[in-house]
Amino acid sequence: MKDRTRLKKKAWLGVMLLLLISMLVSACSGNSGNGNQEESASPPAAETTEPSANASPEGIDTSEPVTLKMVLLGSKPTDTDDVYAEVNKILKEKINATIELRYLDWNEYNQKYPLLFAANEDFDLIFASSWAFYQPTARKDGFLELTEDMLKTYAPATWAQQDPLGWEQAKVDGKIYMVPSDYFESGHGMVILRGDLREKYNLPEVKSQADFVKFLSTVAKNEKGMTAFGGPSTSLNGVALPIMFNDLERVFVHGSAPLVYDMKSEHPKLYNYLDDSKYIEKLNTLYDMAQQGIWPKDAIVSKTDWAAAFKEGKTAAHHGNLLTLAATMEAITLAHPEWKPEVIDLVPDAKRIRAPFHSNGIGIHATSKHPERALMALDLLRHDKELFDLTTYGIKGKHWEPVGDGKYRSLPGSTGYPPDGACPWGWRTQGMYRQLEGAAGDLLASTYDKWKKNNIVDLKLATFVLDDANIKNELAALANVQKTYLLPIYHGLVKPEDGIPEVQEKLKQAGIDKVQAEMQKQIDAFVQSNP
């Protein structure tokens, strides 16, 4: 294919650098957890269905059957193979292709994702994200460059309907290496808690961070055998517990460096948040929470899937983004309505940002054997209603059922394939997404409406992409400092007043001044070029 970029086989050069990259990024968004599901492949459906024709409607030759290997993130739901058997029947008929699926679990993707590229493993499509190695992998020639001609030819619906901002955000050094999602969302952290326990102890409705801490303290003191809360994340990408810092309205350029700027600023200026008394106050609160036993003492090394633990009644609260928590609320309402789950924004008046489109997307491996068919399959996953519904909600009548054209109802079988829970995030598409019927769906819709009207701030740096070529080693060193010295402070293992001076010294030794200067230089140049 003339548009296809000349493939560069540099796996042997990338191993060590990509191992360093794996330290820089951790899951966020609401898309993370620490599960124990083994990675496994979903076999394609038996290829007995003949394609409807030897060429697609666009005149592209699809006479050769192909198997597309796709890598997604998260724990593999139990019914995934059944769902993708149905997906493959449709893909076989439409483009003579099937998908073989593999998952990288949350507790392994930080290490294994970069190694897939370093070892030049055989796969075609992979979940890609600004929080999951997209930019560094693109700069290491891990992804195939997607040219305008390629996209127009093999993913015409996507090219025609994608918000242009998504393409801009997906560019790395002026080139596109992923197909970004096309769906409004915000990664703003919220909490979900057991309303029955709140009522049991005659506590008022939780409306603030202080209310939330009081709820957790009460549970920790009185509910023996239950963990109140899983605690901060075991990895540090910016801050380890966003729900406690959302009201400060600051944004990170890169999770490996504790450098932030005011999200409302038209001329962003970076500073070290460990110099900010407001952040230190938050860290002191986390220390107090740890001393009260709100999370386990060994939480910093825990491999527990805390989202699953909450659903199983082992914890009293969990945190995440609205989309994830609405689905959790629905699942618990179906299985344990007596728990009375409550989803709460702890800082309802704070400003927040919309998630960039490239926070979820799909990239094509630079050495894919079938890049054209991979793009065709992705175009269908995004814009074929039956395929979108299958991959997002599961099998109709088993996992979900439609309610009119724009809503859906979860069925008890959804525990085997949770709605939006099997990592279809890379092809989220605004016009295709259904609203969940009932309280959880209404909460999602009304909250997003409120945020869009009153809270959302469009960042001046929405399309800014850091070029880390001159500070790659320093970023790796800073990430290690944060993991070694700062993460224990978040978990309450070290008093902030005792630990922060040492953290600051180690950050300086690791090159934080050089990193801050380089980042600020690039930010200033970007602002000047984008007035």
Short mmCIF file of C-alpha atoms in Angstrom, two decimals:
data_model
loop_
_atom_site.label_atom_id
_atom_site.label_comp_id
_atom_site.label_asym_id
_atom_site.label_seq_id
_atom_site.Cartn_x
_atom_site.Cartn_y
_atom_site.Cartn_z
CA MET A 1 0.00 0.00 0.00
CA LYS A 2 1.62 3.20 -1.12
CA ASP A 3 0.35 5.12 1.92
CA ARG A 4 1.79 2.70 4.37
CA THR A 5 4.79 4.02 6.28
CA ARG A 6 8.02 2.13 5.77
CA LEU A 7 8.17 -0.20 8.74
CA LYS A 8 11.14 0.21 11.01
CA LYS A 9 12.27 -2.85 12.87
CA LYS A 10 14.04 -1.45 15.85
CA ALA A 11 12.83 -3.72 18.60
CA TRP A 12 16.37 -4.62 19.66
CA LEU A 13 17.13 -0.92 20.27
CA GLY A 14 13.99 -0.21 22.23
CA VAL A 15 13.97 -2.76 25.02
CA MET A 16 15.78 -0.80 27.71
CA LEU A 17 14.23 2.55 26.89
CA LEU A 18 10.75 1.12 26.80
CA LEU A 19 11.34 -0.49 30.18
CA LEU A 20 12.05 2.99 31.46
CA ILE A 21 8.90 4.30 29.80
CA SER A 22 6.84 1.77 31.74
CA MET A 23 7.65 3.69 34.90
CA LEU A 24 6.22 6.93 33.58
CA VAL A 25 2.57 6.27 33.07
CA SER A 26 -0.12 4.60 35.18
CA ALA A 27 -3.75 4.06 34.61
CA CYS A 28 -6.15 6.72 35.51
CA SER A 29 -9.10 7.52 34.63
CA GLY A 30 -11.07 6.00 35.62
CA ASN A 31 -10.08 3.12 33.70
CA SER A 32 -7.83 1.38 36.27
CA GLY A 33 -7.90 -1.26 38.95
CA ASN A 34 -5.67 -4.02 40.19
CA GLY A 35 -7.23 -7.24 39.01
CA ASN A 36 -5.91 -10.78 39.04
CA GLN A 37 -7.47 -12.09 35.84
CA GLU A 38 -4.97 -13.97 33.72
CA GLU A 39 -4.37 -12.61 30.26
CA SER A 40 -5.86 -14.89 27.66
CA ALA A 41 -6.79 -14.89 24.03
CA SER A 42 -10.32 -14.94 22.74
CA PRO A 43 -10.38 -17.38 19.85
CA PRO A 44 -12.11 -16.22 16.69
CA ALA A 45 -15.39 -17.75 15.75
CA ALA A 46 -15.12 -20.77 13.48
CA GLU A 47 -14.59 -19.43 10.00
CA THR A 48 -17.49 -21.23 8.36
CA THR A 49 -19.41 -18.19 7.21
CA GLU A 50 -18.43 -17.17 3.72
CA PRO A 51 -18.08 -13.46 3.05
CA SER A 52 -20.97 -11.92 1.21
CA ALA A 53 -18.65 -10.95 -1.66
CA ASN A 54 -15.01 -10.99 -2.62
CA ALA A 55 -14.80 -7.24 -2.26
CA SER A 56 -16.21 -4.74 0.24
CA PRO A 57 -18.85 -2.21 -0.87
CA GLU A 58 -16.07 0.35 -1.29
CA GLY A 59 -14.42 -1.85 -3.90
CA ILE A 60 -11.60 -2.99 -1.60
CA ASP A 61 -10.51 -6.57 -2.14
CA THR A 62 -11.31 -8.66 0.94
CA SER A 63 -11.18 -12.07 -0.69
CA GLU A 64 -8.38 -13.25 1.61
CA PRO A 65 -9.66 -14.16 5.10
CA VAL A 66 -7.62 -12.59 7.90
CA THR A 67 -7.44 -12.86 11.67
CA LEU A 68 -6.80 -9.55 13.43
CA LYS A 69 -5.04 -9.76 16.77
CA MET A 70 -6.23 -7.05 19.16
CA VAL A 71 -4.88 -6.14 22.61
CA LEU A 72 -7.11 -4.43 25.19
CA LEU A 73 -6.60 -3.40 28.82
CA GLY A 74 -8.28 -4.62 31.99
CA SER A 75 -9.70 -7.80 33.41
CA LYS A 76 -11.32 -10.05 30.82
CA PRO A 77 -15.06 -10.49 31.58
CA THR A 78 -16.20 -14.10 31.71
CA ASP A 79 -18.50 -13.86 28.68
CA THR A 80 -16.04 -12.06 26.41
CA ASP A 81 -15.43 -15.07 24.18
CA ASP A 82 -19.18 -15.49 23.61
CA VAL A 83 -19.55 -11.82 22.71
CA TYR A 84 -16.65 -11.79 20.27
CA ALA A 85 -17.88 -14.99 18.65
CA GLU A 86 -20.93 -12.93 17.62
CA VAL A 87 -18.72 -10.00 16.66
CA ASN A 88 -16.68 -12.26 14.42
CA LYS A 89 -19.73 -13.58 12.59
CA ILE A 90 -20.54 -10.02 11.53
CA LEU A 91 -16.97 -9.05 10.68
CA LYS A 92 -16.58 -12.25 8.68
CA GLU A 93 -19.58 -11.38 6.58
CA LYS A 94 -18.74 -7.72 6.09
CA ILE A 95 -14.96 -7.67 5.59
CA ASN A 96 -13.91 -11.36 5.77
CA ALA A 97 -12.04 -10.82 9.04
CA THR A 98 -12.18 -12.09 12.61
CA ILE A 99 -10.70 -10.74 15.84
CA GLU A 100 -8.48 -12.69 18.21
CA LEU A 101 -8.52 -10.87 21.53
CA ARG A 102 -6.00 -10.56 24.34
CA TYR A 103 -6.22 -8.57 27.57
CA LEU A 104 -3.44 -7.01 29.63
CA ASP A 105 -4.67 -6.87 33.21
CA TRP A 106 -4.33 -3.68 35.23
CA ASN A 107 -1.63 -5.09 37.47
CA GLU A 108 0.58 -6.05 34.50
CA TYR A 109 0.01 -3.58 31.66
CA ASN A 110 2.58 -1.06 32.93
CA GLN A 111 5.28 -3.64 32.37
CA LYS A 112 3.90 -5.71 29.51
CA TYR A 113 2.51 -2.99 27.24
CA PRO A 114 5.93 -1.53 26.32
CA LEU A 115 7.41 -5.02 25.99
CA LEU A 116 4.87 -5.97 23.33
CA PHE A 117 6.52 -3.40 21.09
CA ALA A 118 10.06 -3.96 22.29
CA ALA A 119 9.77 -7.66 21.45
CA ASN A 120 7.90 -6.88 18.20
CA GLU A 121 5.13 -9.31 19.13
CA ASP A 122 2.58 -10.27 16.50
CA PHE A 123 -0.57 -8.16 16.84
CA ASP A 124 -2.53 -5.70 14.74
CA LEU A 125 -4.64 -3.42 16.94
CA ILE A 126 -4.08 -2.19 20.48
CA PHE A 127 -5.76 0.17 22.92
CA ALA A 128 -3.78 3.42 22.96
CA SER A 129 -4.06 6.40 25.26
CA SER A 130 -2.34 9.55 26.41
CA TRP A 131 -2.19 7.86 29.84
CA ALA A 132 -1.02 4.51 28.45
CA PHE A 133 2.20 4.98 26.47
CA TYR A 134 0.76 6.54 23.30
CA GLN A 135 3.26 9.35 22.73
CA PRO A 136 6.45 7.47 23.69
CA THR A 137 5.38 4.42 21.68
CA ALA A 138 4.65 6.57 18.63
CA ARG A 139 8.08 8.19 18.89
CA LYS A 140 9.65 4.73 19.06
CA ASP A 141 8.00 3.76 15.75
CA GLY A 142 5.72 1.32 17.55
CA PHE A 143 2.55 2.52 15.81
CA LEU A 144 1.86 2.78 12.12
CA GLU A 145 1.43 6.35 10.90
CA LEU A 146 -2.16 6.85 9.74
CA THR A 147 -2.25 9.19 6.76
CA GLU A 148 -5.28 11.09 5.54
CA ASP A 149 -5.50 8.91 2.43
CA MET A 150 -5.45 5.73 4.50
CA LEU A 151 -8.17 6.96 6.81
CA LYS A 152 -10.36 8.18 4.00
CA THR A 153 -9.98 4.87 2.15
CA TYR A 154 -10.24 2.29 4.93
CA ALA A 155 -12.11 4.18 7.67
CA PRO A 156 -14.33 6.60 5.73
CA ALA A 157 -17.09 6.91 8.35
CA THR A 158 -14.55 7.67 11.05
CA TRP A 159 -12.76 10.25 8.91
CA ALA A 160 -16.01 11.98 8.04
CA GLN A 161 -17.51 12.05 11.54
CA GLN A 162 -14.58 12.37 13.94
CA ASP A 163 -14.36 15.71 15.77
CA PRO A 164 -11.36 17.48 14.13
CA LEU A 165 -10.00 18.28 17.59
CA GLY A 166 -9.50 14.57 18.10
CA TRP A 167 -7.13 14.36 15.13
CA GLU A 168 -5.17 17.35 16.43
CA GLN A 169 -4.86 15.82 19.88
CA ALA A 170 -3.76 12.50 18.38
CA LYS A 171 -0.84 14.07 16.50
CA VAL A 172 2.69 13.35 17.67
CA ASP A 173 5.28 15.52 15.95
CA GLY A 174 2.65 16.43 13.38
CA LYS A 175 1.65 12.84 12.50
CA ILE A 176 -1.35 10.72 13.49
CA TYR A 177 -0.69 7.31 15.05
CA MET A 178 -4.06 6.45 16.57
CA VAL A 179 -7.76 6.72 15.85
CA PRO A 180 -9.03 8.61 18.92
CA SER A 181 -12.42 8.17 20.52
CA ASP A 182 -15.20 10.60 19.71
CA TYR A 183 -17.16 10.84 22.97
CA PHE A 184 -17.52 13.52 25.62
CA GLU A 185 -16.36 12.49 29.04
CA SER A 186 -14.49 13.87 31.99
CA GLY A 187 -12.02 11.94 34.08
CA HIS A 188 -12.97 14.03 37.13
CA GLY A 189 -12.84 11.66 40.11
CA MET A 190 -15.92 10.86 42.17
CA VAL A 191 -16.82 8.35 44.88
CA ILE A 192 -19.39 5.62 45.31
CA LEU A 193 -20.32 4.44 48.79
CA ARG A 194 -22.67 2.16 50.66
CA GLY A 195 -25.73 4.25 51.48
CA ASP A 196 -27.05 1.59 53.84
CA LEU A 197 -23.96 1.97 56.05
CA ARG A 198 -24.30 5.73 56.04
CA GLU A 199 -27.88 5.38 57.23
CA LYS A 200 -26.94 2.69 59.75
CA TYR A 201 -24.71 5.17 61.61
CA ASN A 202 -27.09 8.13 61.20
CA LEU A 203 -24.61 10.08 59.11
CA PRO A 204 -25.82 12.98 56.93
CA GLU A 205 -25.57 12.81 53.15
CA VAL A 206 -21.98 12.98 51.98
CA LYS A 207 -21.45 16.26 50.14
CA SER A 208 -17.81 17.12 50.70
CA GLN A 209 -14.38 15.65 51.24
CA ALA A 210 -14.76 16.15 55.00
CA ASP A 211 -18.09 14.28 54.97
CA PHE A 212 -16.46 11.45 53.05
CA VAL A 213 -13.58 11.15 55.52
CA LYS A 214 -16.07 11.07 58.42
CA PHE A 215 -18.03 8.28 56.72
CA LEU A 216 -14.88 6.23 56.17
CA SER A 217 -13.66 6.83 59.73
CA THR A 218 -16.99 5.63 61.11
CA VAL A 219 -16.93 2.48 59.02
CA ALA A 220 -13.31 1.75 59.93
CA LYS A 221 -14.13 2.05 63.63
CA ASN A 222 -17.34 0.04 63.66
CA GLU A 223 -17.44 -2.43 60.76
CA LYS A 224 -14.99 -5.11 61.82
CA GLY A 225 -14.00 -7.42 59.01
CA MET A 226 -14.70 -4.77 56.34
CA THR A 227 -12.13 -2.51 54.73
CA ALA A 228 -13.47 1.04 54.64
CA PHE A 229 -11.60 2.07 51.49
CA GLY A 230 -8.88 0.64 49.27
CA GLY A 231 -6.77 3.76 49.66
CA PRO A 232 -4.54 5.64 47.22
CA SER A 233 -3.42 4.05 43.97
CA THR A 234 -0.38 1.79 44.10
CA SER A 235 1.10 3.79 41.24
CA LEU A 236 1.60 7.53 41.05
CA ASN A 237 0.56 9.42 37.94
CA GLY A 238 0.31 12.98 39.15
CA VAL A 239 -1.47 12.30 42.45
CA ALA A 240 -2.33 8.90 43.87
CA LEU A 241 -5.84 9.86 45.05
CA PRO A 242 -7.39 12.47 42.71
CA ILE A 243 -10.68 12.78 44.62
CA MET A 244 -8.87 14.56 47.45
CA PHE A 245 -7.16 17.11 45.15
CA ASN A 246 -9.86 17.97 42.59
CA ASP A 247 -10.80 21.24 44.28
CA LEU A 248 -7.31 22.65 43.68
CA GLU A 249 -8.04 22.85 39.92
CA ARG A 250 -4.52 22.05 38.80
CA VAL A 251 -3.30 20.06 35.80
CA PHE A 252 -0.16 17.98 35.24
CA VAL A 253 1.92 18.06 32.08
CA HIS A 254 3.46 14.67 32.80
CA GLY A 255 2.72 12.26 35.64
CA SER A 256 6.38 11.58 36.31
CA ALA A 257 7.00 15.12 37.57
CA PRO A 258 5.07 16.86 40.39
CA LEU A 259 4.68 19.98 38.26
CA VAL A 260 1.24 21.58 37.89
CA TYR A 261 -0.43 24.65 36.44
CA ASP A 262 -3.77 26.40 36.91
CA MET A 263 -6.26 24.84 34.50
CA LYS A 264 -7.94 28.22 33.93
CA SER A 265 -4.74 30.02 32.94
CA GLU A 266 -4.27 31.41 29.45
CA HIS A 267 -0.49 31.50 30.04
CA PRO A 268 0.19 28.41 32.17
CA LYS A 269 3.14 28.58 34.55
CA LEU A 270 4.47 25.43 36.16
CA TYR A 271 5.34 24.99 39.80
CA ASN A 272 6.16 22.09 42.12
CA TYR A 273 3.01 21.21 44.06
CA LEU A 274 5.11 20.06 47.02
CA ASP A 275 5.87 23.76 47.56
CA ASP A 276 2.12 24.48 47.92
CA SER A 277 0.67 24.50 51.45
CA LYS A 278 -2.74 23.45 50.11
CA TYR A 279 -1.27 20.21 48.78
CA ILE A 280 0.60 19.59 52.05
CA GLU A 281 -2.69 19.99 53.93
CA LYS A 282 -4.20 17.28 51.74
CA LEU A 283 -1.26 14.96 52.39
CA ASN A 284 -1.67 15.50 56.13
CA THR A 285 -5.31 14.46 55.80
CA LEU A 286 -4.26 11.27 54.04
CA TYR A 287 -1.80 10.55 56.83
CA ASP A 288 -4.56 10.93 59.42
CA MET A 289 -6.83 8.62 57.40
CA ALA A 290 -4.14 5.96 57.30
CA GLN A 291 -3.61 6.14 61.06
CA GLN A 292 -7.34 5.51 61.55
CA GLY A 293 -7.09 2.29 59.57
CA ILE A 294 -9.28 3.49 56.72
CA TRP A 295 -7.18 1.43 54.31
CA PRO A 296 -4.91 -1.57 54.97
CA LYS A 297 -1.35 -0.93 56.09
CA ASP A 298 -0.05 -2.96 53.16
CA ALA A 299 -2.23 -1.17 50.58
CA ILE A 300 0.85 0.27 48.89
CA VAL A 301 1.82 -3.22 47.66
CA SER A 302 -1.67 -4.67 47.35
CA LYS A 303 -2.75 -6.46 44.18
CA THR A 304 -6.41 -6.34 45.23
CA ASP A 305 -8.95 -5.26 42.63
CA TRP A 306 -10.67 -2.69 44.82
CA ALA A 307 -13.46 -2.07 42.31
CA ALA A 308 -14.33 -5.77 42.48
CA ALA A 309 -13.94 -5.74 46.26
CA PHE A 310 -16.54 -2.96 46.52
CA LYS A 311 -18.98 -4.87 44.32
CA GLU A 312 -18.44 -7.93 46.53
CA GLY A 313 -19.25 -6.03 49.73
CA LYS A 314 -15.70 -6.13 51.08
CA THR A 315 -15.26 -2.35 51.13
CA ALA A 316 -17.59 0.53 51.94
CA ALA A 317 -16.48 2.93 49.20
CA HIS A 318 -14.58 3.21 45.95
CA HIS A 319 -13.57 6.00 43.57
CA GLY A 320 -13.37 6.52 39.80
CA ASN A 321 -14.76 8.55 36.93
CA LEU A 322 -18.48 9.10 36.49
CA LEU A 323 -18.91 6.68 33.60
CA THR A 324 -17.32 3.83 35.55
CA LEU A 325 -19.16 4.59 38.79
CA ALA A 326 -22.55 4.83 37.06
CA ALA A 327 -22.00 1.32 35.70
CA THR A 328 -20.92 0.13 39.16
CA MET A 329 -24.01 1.69 40.68
CA GLU A 330 -26.21 -0.15 38.19
CA ALA A 331 -24.49 -3.48 38.82
CA ILE A 332 -24.92 -3.18 42.58
CA THR A 333 -28.52 -2.05 42.26
CA LEU A 334 -29.22 -5.23 40.31
CA ALA A 335 -27.36 -7.56 42.66
CA HIS A 336 -27.68 -5.86 46.07
CA PRO A 337 -30.27 -3.08 46.05
CA GLU A 338 -30.26 -3.15 49.84
CA TRP A 339 -26.78 -1.58 49.78
CA LYS A 340 -28.30 1.63 48.40
CA PRO A 341 -25.22 2.76 46.38
CA GLU A 342 -24.63 6.51 46.21
CA VAL A 343 -22.40 8.25 43.65
CA ILE A 344 -21.12 11.61 44.85
CA ASP A 345 -19.07 14.51 43.50
CA LEU A 346 -17.11 15.66 46.55
CA VAL A 347 -16.34 19.10 45.06
CA PRO A 348 -19.40 19.94 42.93
CA ASP A 349 -18.42 23.57 42.32
CA ALA A 350 -14.83 22.95 41.24
CA LYS A 351 -13.77 23.47 37.65
CA ARG A 352 -12.73 20.40 35.69
CA ILE A 353 -11.59 19.53 32.20
CA ARG A 354 -13.11 17.38 29.50
CA ALA A 355 -11.04 14.32 28.77
CA PRO A 356 -9.03 14.78 25.57
CA PHE A 357 -10.18 12.53 22.75
CA HIS A 358 -6.82 10.80 22.66
CA SER A 359 -7.26 9.61 26.24
CA ASN A 360 -8.96 6.63 24.58
CA GLY A 361 -8.17 5.30 21.13
CA ILE A 362 -6.82 2.45 19.01
CA GLY A 363 -3.42 2.24 17.38
CA ILE A 364 -2.18 -0.14 14.68
CA HIS A 365 1.08 -1.94 15.26
CA ALA A 366 3.81 -0.74 12.90
CA THR A 367 4.47 -4.33 11.85
CA SER A 368 0.84 -5.35 11.47
CA LYS A 369 0.35 -7.82 8.63
CA HIS A 370 -3.13 -6.46 7.90
CA PRO A 371 -3.24 -2.69 8.59
CA GLU A 372 -5.87 -1.98 5.93
CA ARG A 373 -8.28 -4.62 7.25
CA ALA A 374 -7.56 -3.45 10.81
CA LEU A 375 -8.73 0.06 9.91
CA MET A 376 -11.81 -1.36 8.21
CA ALA A 377 -12.66 -3.40 11.31
CA LEU A 378 -12.18 -0.37 13.56
CA ASP A 379 -14.44 1.71 11.33
CA LEU A 380 -17.15 -0.91 11.77
CA LEU A 381 -16.67 -1.18 15.54
CA ARG A 382 -17.23 2.57 15.76
CA HIS A 383 -20.09 3.04 13.29
CA ASP A 384 -21.91 -0.27 12.78
CA LYS A 385 -24.71 -0.16 15.36
CA GLU A 386 -24.87 -3.91 15.91
CA LEU A 387 -21.12 -4.22 16.42
CA PHE A 388 -20.95 -1.16 18.66
CA ASP A 389 -23.75 -2.50 20.85
CA LEU A 390 -22.18 -5.95 21.02
CA THR A 391 -18.73 -4.80 22.06
CA THR A 392 -20.01 -2.13 24.46
CA TYR A 393 -22.99 -3.84 26.11
CA GLY A 394 -22.75 -7.51 25.19
CA ILE A 395 -25.31 -9.89 23.74
CA LYS A 396 -28.81 -8.48 23.46
CA GLY A 397 -31.27 -10.49 25.58
CA LYS A 398 -28.49 -11.94 27.74
CA HIS A 399 -26.50 -8.98 29.02
CA TRP A 400 -28.78 -6.09 28.10
CA GLU A 401 -31.92 -5.10 26.24
CA PRO A 402 -32.70 -1.92 24.30
CA VAL A 403 -35.11 0.68 25.61
CA GLY A 404 -36.15 2.63 22.55
CA ASP A 405 -33.40 3.78 20.22
CA GLY A 406 -31.19 5.61 22.68
CA LYS A 407 -31.31 3.76 26.01
CA TYR A 408 -30.62 0.30 27.37
CA ARG A 409 -31.45 -1.81 30.40
CA SER A 410 -28.92 -4.09 32.07
CA LEU A 411 -29.97 -7.68 32.67
CA PRO A 412 -28.73 -9.97 35.47
CA GLY A 413 -26.42 -11.62 32.94
CA SER A 414 -24.48 -8.35 32.61
CA THR A 415 -22.21 -9.56 35.41
CA GLY A 416 -20.59 -11.71 32.71
CA TYR A 417 -20.06 -8.74 30.41
CA PRO A 418 -20.49 -5.40 32.25
CA PRO A 419 -21.67 -2.51 30.08
CA ASP A 420 -18.67 -0.50 28.87
CA GLY A 421 -16.52 -2.74 31.05
CA ALA A 422 -14.63 -4.85 28.50
CA CYS A 423 -12.43 -2.00 27.19
CA PRO A 424 -14.43 -0.85 24.16
CA TRP A 425 -13.19 2.60 25.12
CA GLY A 426 -10.95 2.92 22.10
CA TRP A 427 -14.00 3.18 19.81
CA ARG A 428 -16.38 5.20 21.99
CA THR A 429 -18.49 7.24 19.59
CA GLN A 430 -20.87 9.99 20.66
CA GLY A 431 -23.73 9.24 18.30
CA MET A 432 -23.69 5.51 19.06
CA TYR A 433 -23.61 5.54 22.84
CA ARG A 434 -26.78 4.53 24.68
CA GLN A 435 -27.93 5.96 28.00
CA LEU A 436 -28.51 3.49 30.79
CA GLU A 437 -32.15 3.39 31.88
CA GLY A 438 -32.93 4.22 35.47
CA ALA A 439 -31.23 6.10 38.29
CA ALA A 440 -27.64 5.43 37.20
CA GLY A 441 -28.26 6.54 33.62
CA ASP A 442 -30.17 9.62 34.75
CA LEU A 443 -27.31 10.48 37.09
CA LEU A 444 -24.79 10.18 34.28
CA ALA A 445 -26.80 12.35 31.90
CA SER A 446 -27.72 15.03 34.43
CA THR A 447 -24.21 15.28 35.85
CA TYR A 448 -22.60 15.61 32.43
CA ASP A 449 -25.19 18.26 31.52
CA LYS A 450 -24.37 20.18 34.71
CA TRP A 451 -20.65 19.94 34.15
CA LYS A 452 -20.90 21.11 30.56
CA LYS A 453 -22.96 24.10 31.65
CA ASN A 454 -21.12 25.15 34.80
CA ASN A 455 -17.85 23.33 35.41
CA ILE A 456 -15.98 22.39 32.26
CA VAL A 457 -12.90 24.42 31.35
CA ASP A 458 -11.25 24.05 27.95
CA LEU A 459 -7.52 23.94 28.51
CA LYS A 460 -5.25 26.33 26.68
CA LEU A 461 -2.92 23.32 26.33
CA ALA A 462 -5.61 20.93 25.08
CA THR A 463 -3.54 19.98 22.02
CA PHE A 464 -0.10 20.46 23.56
CA VAL A 465 2.16 17.41 23.32
CA LEU A 466 5.37 17.36 25.33
CA ASP A 467 8.51 16.47 23.41
CA ASP A 468 10.50 14.55 26.01
CA ALA A 469 13.57 13.91 23.82
CA ASN A 470 15.83 16.16 25.93
CA ILE A 471 14.47 15.10 29.35
CA LYS A 472 13.69 11.43 28.91
CA ASN A 473 16.27 10.25 31.43
CA GLU A 474 15.29 12.88 33.97
CA LEU A 475 11.60 11.95 33.69
CA ALA A 476 12.46 8.31 34.35
CA ALA A 477 14.51 9.31 37.38
CA LEU A 478 11.75 11.57 38.70
CA ALA A 479 9.20 8.78 38.31
CA ASN A 480 11.42 6.53 40.39
CA VAL A 481 11.79 9.18 43.09
CA GLN A 482 8.04 9.61 43.31
CA LYS A 483 7.43 5.87 43.52
CA THR A 484 10.15 5.36 46.13
CA TYR A 485 9.76 8.43 48.35
CA LEU A 486 6.45 10.18 47.58
CA LEU A 487 4.05 7.26 47.22
CA PRO A 488 4.62 6.14 50.85
CA ILE A 489 3.59 9.63 51.99
CA TYR A 490 0.30 9.28 50.10
CA HIS A 491 -0.31 5.96 51.82
CA GLY A 492 0.31 7.45 55.26
CA LEU A 493 3.45 5.42 55.93
CA VAL A 494 5.56 8.54 56.36
CA LYS A 495 4.57 11.86 57.94
CA PRO A 496 4.53 14.61 55.32
CA GLU A 497 6.62 16.92 57.50
CA ASP A 498 9.28 14.23 57.78
CA GLY A 499 9.19 12.87 54.24
CA ILE A 500 8.69 15.85 51.96
CA PRO A 501 12.11 17.48 52.55
CA GLU A 502 13.76 14.22 51.49
CA VAL A 503 11.48 13.97 48.44
CA GLN A 504 12.39 17.51 47.41
CA GLU A 505 16.09 16.78 47.73
CA LYS A 506 15.79 13.59 45.66
CA LEU A 507 13.72 15.38 43.01
CA LYS A 508 16.39 18.05 42.68
CA GLN A 509 19.08 15.40 42.31
CA ALA A 510 16.97 13.67 39.65
CA GLY A 511 16.79 16.84 37.54
CA ILE A 512 13.43 18.46 38.30
CA ASP A 513 14.82 21.94 37.58
CA LYS A 514 15.92 20.91 34.10
CA VAL A 515 12.56 19.23 33.44
CA GLN A 516 10.59 22.26 34.64
CA ALA A 517 12.64 24.61 32.48
CA GLU A 518 12.23 22.43 29.38
CA MET A 519 8.50 21.98 29.92
CA GLN A 520 7.96 25.68 30.49
CA LYS A 521 9.97 26.51 27.39
CA GLN A 522 7.78 24.25 25.26
CA ILE A 523 4.57 25.53 26.86
CA ASP A 524 5.53 29.16 26.25
CA ALA A 525 6.35 28.40 22.61
CA PHE A 526 3.03 26.61 22.18
CA VAL A 527 1.05 29.50 23.68
CA GLN A 528 2.86 31.99 21.48
CA SER A 529 2.06 29.89 18.39
CA ASN A 530 -1.57 29.41 19.46
CA PRO A 531 -2.76 32.80 20.75
#
